[in-house]
Short mmCIF file of C-alpha atoms in Angstrom, two decimals:
data_model
loop_
_atom_site.label_atom_id
_atom_site.label_comp_id
_atom_site.label_asym_id
_atom_site.label_seq_id
_atom_site.Cartn_x
_atom_site.Cartn_y
_atom_site.Cartn_z
CA MET A 1 0.01 0.02 -0.01
CA ASN A 2 1.14 3.52 -0.70
CA GLU A 3 1.12 6.31 1.89
CA GLN A 4 -2.22 7.72 0.80
CA GLN A 5 -3.87 4.31 1.05
CA GLN A 6 -2.34 3.82 4.52
CA ASP A 7 -3.67 7.20 5.61
CA ILE A 8 -7.17 6.21 4.46
CA VAL A 9 -7.05 2.91 6.31
CA ALA A 10 -5.80 4.80 9.40
CA GLY A 11 -8.75 7.17 8.98
CA TYR A 12 -11.15 4.24 9.01
CA ALA A 13 -9.36 2.85 12.05
CA ALA A 14 -9.85 6.18 13.78
CA LEU A 15 -13.52 6.08 12.85
CA LEU A 16 -13.75 2.62 14.36
CA GLU A 17 -12.27 3.92 17.61
CA LEU A 18 -14.71 6.80 17.63
CA ASN A 19 -17.55 4.28 17.18
CA LYS A 20 -16.30 2.33 20.16
CA LYS A 21 -16.24 5.50 22.27
CA MET A 22 -19.79 6.29 21.14
CA ILE A 23 -20.88 2.84 22.34
CA GLU A 24 -19.22 3.46 25.72
CA ILE A 25 -21.07 6.74 25.97
CA ALA A 26 -24.37 5.09 25.04
CA VAL A 27 -23.79 2.37 27.66
CA ALA A 28 -23.19 5.10 30.24
CA GLY A 29 -26.42 6.78 29.18
CA GLU A 30 -24.70 10.07 28.28
CA TRP A 31 -27.06 10.79 25.38
CA GLU A 32 -26.18 14.45 24.95
CA ASN A 33 -22.48 13.59 24.62
CA LEU A 34 -23.41 10.92 22.07
CA VAL A 35 -25.18 13.52 19.92
CA GLU A 36 -22.10 15.73 20.02
CA MET A 37 -19.89 12.80 19.02
CA LYS A 38 -22.19 11.93 16.17
CA SER A 39 -21.34 15.27 14.58
CA GLU A 40 -17.62 14.47 14.86
CA HIS A 41 -18.36 11.02 13.37
CA LEU A 42 -20.13 12.54 10.34
CA CYS A 43 -17.23 14.97 9.78
CA GLN A 44 -14.76 12.08 9.76
CA VAL A 45 -16.91 10.14 7.31
CA GLU A 46 -17.14 13.13 5.00
CA THR A 47 -13.40 13.67 5.17
CA LEU A 48 -12.72 10.06 4.34
CA MET A 49 -15.09 10.19 1.43
CA SER A 50 -13.41 13.26 0.02
CA ILE A 51 -9.84 12.00 0.30
CA GLU A 52 -10.70 8.54 -0.94
CA TYR A 53 -12.40 9.72 -4.09
CA ASP A 54 -9.42 9.46 -6.44
CA VAL A 55 -7.33 6.79 -4.71
CA ALA A 56 -6.06 3.88 -6.72
CA VAL A 57 -7.28 0.56 -5.38
CA ASN A 58 -5.13 -2.54 -5.15
CA ASP A 59 -5.65 -5.84 -3.33
CA ALA A 60 -3.70 -4.88 -0.19
CA PHE A 61 -5.65 -1.65 0.19
CA ARG A 62 -8.96 -3.36 -0.51
CA GLU A 63 -8.30 -6.07 2.12
CA ALA A 64 -7.04 -3.66 4.79
CA LYS A 65 -10.03 -1.39 4.27
CA ARG A 66 -12.42 -4.33 4.24
CA ALA A 67 -11.12 -5.62 7.55
CA VAL A 68 -11.71 -2.26 9.24
CA LEU A 69 -15.10 -1.76 7.58
CA ILE A 70 -16.32 -5.11 8.88
CA GLN A 71 -15.49 -4.00 12.40
CA ILE A 72 -17.09 -0.58 11.79
CA ALA A 73 -20.27 -2.27 10.58
CA ALA A 74 -20.42 -4.33 13.75
CA THR A 75 -19.99 -1.31 16.00
CA GLU A 76 -22.56 0.62 14.03
CA GLN A 77 -25.03 -2.21 14.52
CA GLU A 78 -24.33 -2.33 18.26
CA LEU A 79 -24.83 1.43 18.46
CA ARG A 80 -28.12 1.19 16.53
CA ASP A 81 -29.26 -1.56 18.93
CA ARG A 82 -28.47 0.61 21.95
CA LEU A 83 -30.24 3.60 20.40
CA GLN A 84 -33.26 1.43 19.72
CA LEU A 85 -33.31 0.37 23.39
CA ARG A 86 -33.20 4.01 24.40
CA MET A 87 -36.04 4.86 22.03
CA ASP A 88 -38.09 1.99 23.49
CA GLU A 89 -37.39 3.35 27.00
CA LEU A 90 -38.50 6.83 25.99
CA SER A 91 -41.59 5.53 24.27
CA GLY A 92 -42.52 3.65 27.39
CA ALA A 93 -42.01 6.71 29.57
CA ILE A 94 -44.12 8.84 27.24
CA SER A 95 -46.85 6.23 27.19
CA GLN A 96 -46.82 6.05 30.97
CA ALA A 97 -47.00 9.83 31.25
CA ARG A 98 -49.98 9.93 28.92
CA SER A 99 -51.74 7.25 30.91
CA GLN A 100 -51.11 9.12 34.16
CA ARG A 101 -52.47 12.32 32.61
CA ARG A 102 -55.65 10.51 31.48
CA VAL A 103 -56.17 9.07 34.91
CA LYS A 104 -55.58 12.46 36.54
CA LYS A 105 -58.08 14.11 34.17
CA ALA A 106 -60.65 11.34 34.89
CA TYR A 107 -60.27 11.88 38.68
CA GLU A 108 -60.52 15.64 38.25
CA LYS A 109 -63.78 15.28 36.28
CA ALA A 110 -65.13 12.85 38.87
CA ALA A 111 -64.27 15.30 41.68
CA ILE A 112 -66.12 18.11 39.94
CA CYS A 113 -69.35 16.08 39.69
#
C-alpha cells in the first residue's frame, strides 16, 4: 500500500475507535455527549469520502479497508441496537406519562361532579 492508502485505512481505524467511544457513551447513558460525538463522526466520514475519491485501489488496500469496515459495521449495529433500546425506554415513559395524565383528568372530572 502507498502512503495515501495507509492514511485512508488509518482514517477508518480512527472512525472505528470513535464508534467504540460512542458505544461506551451510550452504555453510560450520556445521550447528549453521544449527539455531540455523532457530529464528529459525520465529519470524519465526509473527510474520508473526500480523500478517498481518487485513490487507486489494489488488493492490499482493498483487504485492509475491508477488515476495518467489517469492524465498523459491527460497532454501528451495536450502536443502533443501543439507540433502539433508548427509544423504547423513552416511548414507554411517554406512554406512561400519557396514561397518568388521562387518569388524573378522569379523577378531576369525577371530583367536579
